[in-house]
mmCIF file of C-alpha atoms in Angstrom:
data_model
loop_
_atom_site.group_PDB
_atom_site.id
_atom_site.type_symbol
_atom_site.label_atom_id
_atom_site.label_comp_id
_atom_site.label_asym_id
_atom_site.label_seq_id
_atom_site.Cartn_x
_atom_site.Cartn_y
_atom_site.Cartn_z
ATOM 1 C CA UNK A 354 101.126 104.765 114.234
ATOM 2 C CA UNK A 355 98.783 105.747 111.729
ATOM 3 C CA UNK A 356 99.622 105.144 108.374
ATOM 4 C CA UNK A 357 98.363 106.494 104.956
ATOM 5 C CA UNK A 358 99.680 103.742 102.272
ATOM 6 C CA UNK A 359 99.774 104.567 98.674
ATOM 7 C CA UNK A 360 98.412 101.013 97.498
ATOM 8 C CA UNK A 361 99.548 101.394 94.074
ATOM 9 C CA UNK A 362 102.767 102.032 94.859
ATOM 10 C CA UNK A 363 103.124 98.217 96.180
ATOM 11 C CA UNK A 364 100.103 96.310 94.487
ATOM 12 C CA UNK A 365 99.429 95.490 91.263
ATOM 13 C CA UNK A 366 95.441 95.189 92.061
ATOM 14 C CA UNK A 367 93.632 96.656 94.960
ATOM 15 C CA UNK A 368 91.692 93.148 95.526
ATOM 16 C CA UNK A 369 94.983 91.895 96.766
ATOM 17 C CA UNK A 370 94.892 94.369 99.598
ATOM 18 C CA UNK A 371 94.577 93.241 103.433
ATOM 19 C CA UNK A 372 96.978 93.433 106.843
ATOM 20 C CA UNK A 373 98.952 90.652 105.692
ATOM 21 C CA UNK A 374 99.746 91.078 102.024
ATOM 22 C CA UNK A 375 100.441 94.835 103.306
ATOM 23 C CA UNK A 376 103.232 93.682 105.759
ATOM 24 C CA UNK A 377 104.694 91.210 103.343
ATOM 25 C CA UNK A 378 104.723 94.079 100.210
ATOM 26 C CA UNK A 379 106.127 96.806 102.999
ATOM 27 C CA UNK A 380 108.574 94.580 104.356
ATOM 28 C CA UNK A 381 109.822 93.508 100.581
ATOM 29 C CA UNK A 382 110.117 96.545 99.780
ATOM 30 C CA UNK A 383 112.281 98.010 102.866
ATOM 31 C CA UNK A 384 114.721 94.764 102.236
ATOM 32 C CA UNK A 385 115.084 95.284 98.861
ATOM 33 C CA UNK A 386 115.641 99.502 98.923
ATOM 34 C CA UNK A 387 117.862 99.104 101.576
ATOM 35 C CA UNK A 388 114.949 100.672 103.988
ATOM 36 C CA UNK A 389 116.056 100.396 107.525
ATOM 37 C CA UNK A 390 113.330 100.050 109.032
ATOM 38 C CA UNK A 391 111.148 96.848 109.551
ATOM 39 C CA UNK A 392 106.980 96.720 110.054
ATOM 40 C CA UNK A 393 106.820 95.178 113.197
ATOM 41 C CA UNK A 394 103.294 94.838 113.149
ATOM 42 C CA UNK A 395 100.313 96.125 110.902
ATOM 43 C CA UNK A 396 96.767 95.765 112.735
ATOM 44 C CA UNK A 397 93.903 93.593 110.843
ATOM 45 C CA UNK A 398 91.640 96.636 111.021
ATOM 46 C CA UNK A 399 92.402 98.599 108.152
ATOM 47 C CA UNK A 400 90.472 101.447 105.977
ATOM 48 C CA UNK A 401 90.265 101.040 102.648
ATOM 49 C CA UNK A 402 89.397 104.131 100.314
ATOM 50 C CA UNK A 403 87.829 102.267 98.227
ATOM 51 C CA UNK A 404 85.268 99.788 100.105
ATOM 52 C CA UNK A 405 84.930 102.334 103.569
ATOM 53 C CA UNK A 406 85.095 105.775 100.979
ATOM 54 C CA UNK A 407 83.638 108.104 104.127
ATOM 55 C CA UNK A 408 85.688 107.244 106.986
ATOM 56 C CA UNK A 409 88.799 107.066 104.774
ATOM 57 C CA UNK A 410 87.718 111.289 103.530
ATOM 58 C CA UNK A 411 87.389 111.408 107.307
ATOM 59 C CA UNK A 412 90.482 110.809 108.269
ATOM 60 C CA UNK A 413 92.827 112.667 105.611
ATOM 61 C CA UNK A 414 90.530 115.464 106.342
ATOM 62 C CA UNK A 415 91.855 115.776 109.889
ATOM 63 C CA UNK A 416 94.992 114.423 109.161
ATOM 64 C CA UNK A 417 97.042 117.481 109.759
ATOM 65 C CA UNK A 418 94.490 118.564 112.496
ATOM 66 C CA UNK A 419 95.590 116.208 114.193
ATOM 67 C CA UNK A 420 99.407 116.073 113.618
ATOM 68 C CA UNK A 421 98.985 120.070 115.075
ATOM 69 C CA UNK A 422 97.042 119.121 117.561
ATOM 70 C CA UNK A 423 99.260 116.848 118.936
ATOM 71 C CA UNK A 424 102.275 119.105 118.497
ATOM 72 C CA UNK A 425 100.093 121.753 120.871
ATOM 73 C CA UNK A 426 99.465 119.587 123.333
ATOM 74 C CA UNK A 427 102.938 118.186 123.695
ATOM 75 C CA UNK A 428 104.459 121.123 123.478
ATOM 76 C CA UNK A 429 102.070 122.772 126.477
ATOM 77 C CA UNK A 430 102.766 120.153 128.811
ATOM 78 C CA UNK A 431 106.577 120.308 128.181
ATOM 79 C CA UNK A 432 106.241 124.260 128.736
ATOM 80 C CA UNK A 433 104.182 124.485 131.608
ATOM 81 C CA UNK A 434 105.036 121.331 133.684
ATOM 82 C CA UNK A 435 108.326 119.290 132.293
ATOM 83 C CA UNK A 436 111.881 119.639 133.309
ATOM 84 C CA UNK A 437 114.013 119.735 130.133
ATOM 85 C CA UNK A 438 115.271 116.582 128.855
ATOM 86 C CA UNK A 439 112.741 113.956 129.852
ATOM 87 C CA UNK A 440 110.421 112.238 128.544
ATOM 88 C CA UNK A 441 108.245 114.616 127.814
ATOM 89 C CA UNK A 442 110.391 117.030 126.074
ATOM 90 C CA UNK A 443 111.094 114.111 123.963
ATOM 91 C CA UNK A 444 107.437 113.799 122.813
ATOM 92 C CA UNK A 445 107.097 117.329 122.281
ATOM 93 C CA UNK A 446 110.000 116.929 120.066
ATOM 94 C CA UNK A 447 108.490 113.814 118.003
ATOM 95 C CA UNK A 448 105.370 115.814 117.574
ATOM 96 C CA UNK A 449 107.107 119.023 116.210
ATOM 97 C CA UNK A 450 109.249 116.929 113.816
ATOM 98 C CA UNK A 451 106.050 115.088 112.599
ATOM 99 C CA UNK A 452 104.711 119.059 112.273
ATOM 100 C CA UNK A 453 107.873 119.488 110.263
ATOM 101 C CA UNK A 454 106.795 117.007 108.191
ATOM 102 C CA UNK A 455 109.638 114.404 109.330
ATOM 103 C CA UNK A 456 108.946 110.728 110.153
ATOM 104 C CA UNK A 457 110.112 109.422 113.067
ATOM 105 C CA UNK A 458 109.515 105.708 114.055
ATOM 106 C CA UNK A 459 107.841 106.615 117.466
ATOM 107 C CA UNK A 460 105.645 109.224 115.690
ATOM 108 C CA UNK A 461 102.092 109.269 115.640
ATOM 109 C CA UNK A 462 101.384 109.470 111.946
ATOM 110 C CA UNK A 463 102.594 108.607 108.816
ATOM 111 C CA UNK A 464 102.384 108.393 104.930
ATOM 112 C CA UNK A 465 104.541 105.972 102.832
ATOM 113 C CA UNK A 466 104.491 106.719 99.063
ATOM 114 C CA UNK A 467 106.914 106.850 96.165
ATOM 115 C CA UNK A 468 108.768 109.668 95.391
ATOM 116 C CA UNK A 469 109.196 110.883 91.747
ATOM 117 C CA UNK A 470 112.562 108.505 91.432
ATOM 118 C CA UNK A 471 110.422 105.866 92.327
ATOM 119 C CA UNK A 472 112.436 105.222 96.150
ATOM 120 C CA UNK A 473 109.935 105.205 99.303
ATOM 121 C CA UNK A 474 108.786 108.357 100.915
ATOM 122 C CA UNK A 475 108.152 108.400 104.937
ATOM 123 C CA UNK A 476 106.599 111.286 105.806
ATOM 124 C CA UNK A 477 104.008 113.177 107.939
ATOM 125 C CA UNK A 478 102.309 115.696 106.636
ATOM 126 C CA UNK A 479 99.274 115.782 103.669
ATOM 127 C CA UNK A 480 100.592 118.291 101.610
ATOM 128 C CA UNK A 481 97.615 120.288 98.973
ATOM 129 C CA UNK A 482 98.073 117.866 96.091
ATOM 130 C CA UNK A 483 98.329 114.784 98.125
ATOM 131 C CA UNK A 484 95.248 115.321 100.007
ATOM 132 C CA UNK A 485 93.451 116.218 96.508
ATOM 133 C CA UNK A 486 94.758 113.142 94.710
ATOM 134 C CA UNK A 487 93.665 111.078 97.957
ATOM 135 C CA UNK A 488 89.874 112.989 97.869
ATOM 136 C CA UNK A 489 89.730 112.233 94.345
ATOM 137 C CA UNK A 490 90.759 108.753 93.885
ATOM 138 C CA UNK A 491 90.342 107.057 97.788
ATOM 139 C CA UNK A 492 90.446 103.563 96.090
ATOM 140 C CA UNK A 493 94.161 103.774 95.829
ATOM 141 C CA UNK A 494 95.008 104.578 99.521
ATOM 142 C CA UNK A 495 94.604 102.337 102.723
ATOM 143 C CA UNK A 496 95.226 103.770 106.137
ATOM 144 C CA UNK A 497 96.360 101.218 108.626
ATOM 145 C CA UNK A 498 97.893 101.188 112.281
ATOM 146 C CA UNK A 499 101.456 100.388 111.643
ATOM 147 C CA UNK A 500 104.197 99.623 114.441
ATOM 148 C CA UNK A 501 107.932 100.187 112.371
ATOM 149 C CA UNK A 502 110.694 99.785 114.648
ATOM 150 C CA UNK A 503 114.845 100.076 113.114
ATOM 151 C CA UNK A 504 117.307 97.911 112.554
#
């Protein structure tokens, strides 16, 4: 899924940033804040707000574009051609929750930051003064294609 990731939340310095050091700091940090969830995987191809500035703006600029985009579509399809409980009504309730702004771990999008007690945040949707604080100071974000799976 894609994943916005507050980089100062885990990292002391940005130069320390890549897929690898991302997984370890992610996965350290589910373990020890009793998380339950696990990365599974993080992709090597990663966006960096502060070396790739334009296609980082890019993509929280659509961000919730494209979380209601993806809520239309699966809802349409579940309307118009799905039975009820199948498969497809199940998407077209993953992408209304991730409308909702609720993470799900077979979402399509997500943001992990720290809340103001200083415990992880999962969520979905940019909200005003995130996406301001993110177009304002990119070098402190990364967006990534993460695979979390439960335990």
């Amino acid at each position: 899924m894609l994943t916005i990731i507050n980089l100062t939340d885990l990292f002391d310095e940005a130069s320390e940033t890549n897929a690898e050091n991302i997984y370890d700091k992610l996965q350290s940090y589910f373990i020890n804040n009793d998380v339950r969830l696990t990365v599974a995987q993080i992709d090597e191809k990663i966006v960096l707000g502060s070396s790739d500035r334009e296609r980082f703006l890019d993509v929280v600029g659509h961000w919730n574009d494209g979380i209601r985009s993806a809520a239309r579509t699966a809802v349409t399809a579940w309307l118009e051609h799905a039975p009820l409980n199948d498969m497809v009504s199940y998407q077209a309730r993953l992408r209304m929750s991730e409308a909702d702004d609720h993470f799900h771990v077979n979402g399509l999008h997500c943001i992990v930051q720290l809340n103001q007690f200083g415990s992880i945040k999962l969520h979905t949707v940019l909200n005003v003064y995130d996406r301001m604080e993110m177009e304002q100071n990119p070098q402190n974000y990364a967006i990534a294609d993460v695979i979390f799976d439960e335990y």
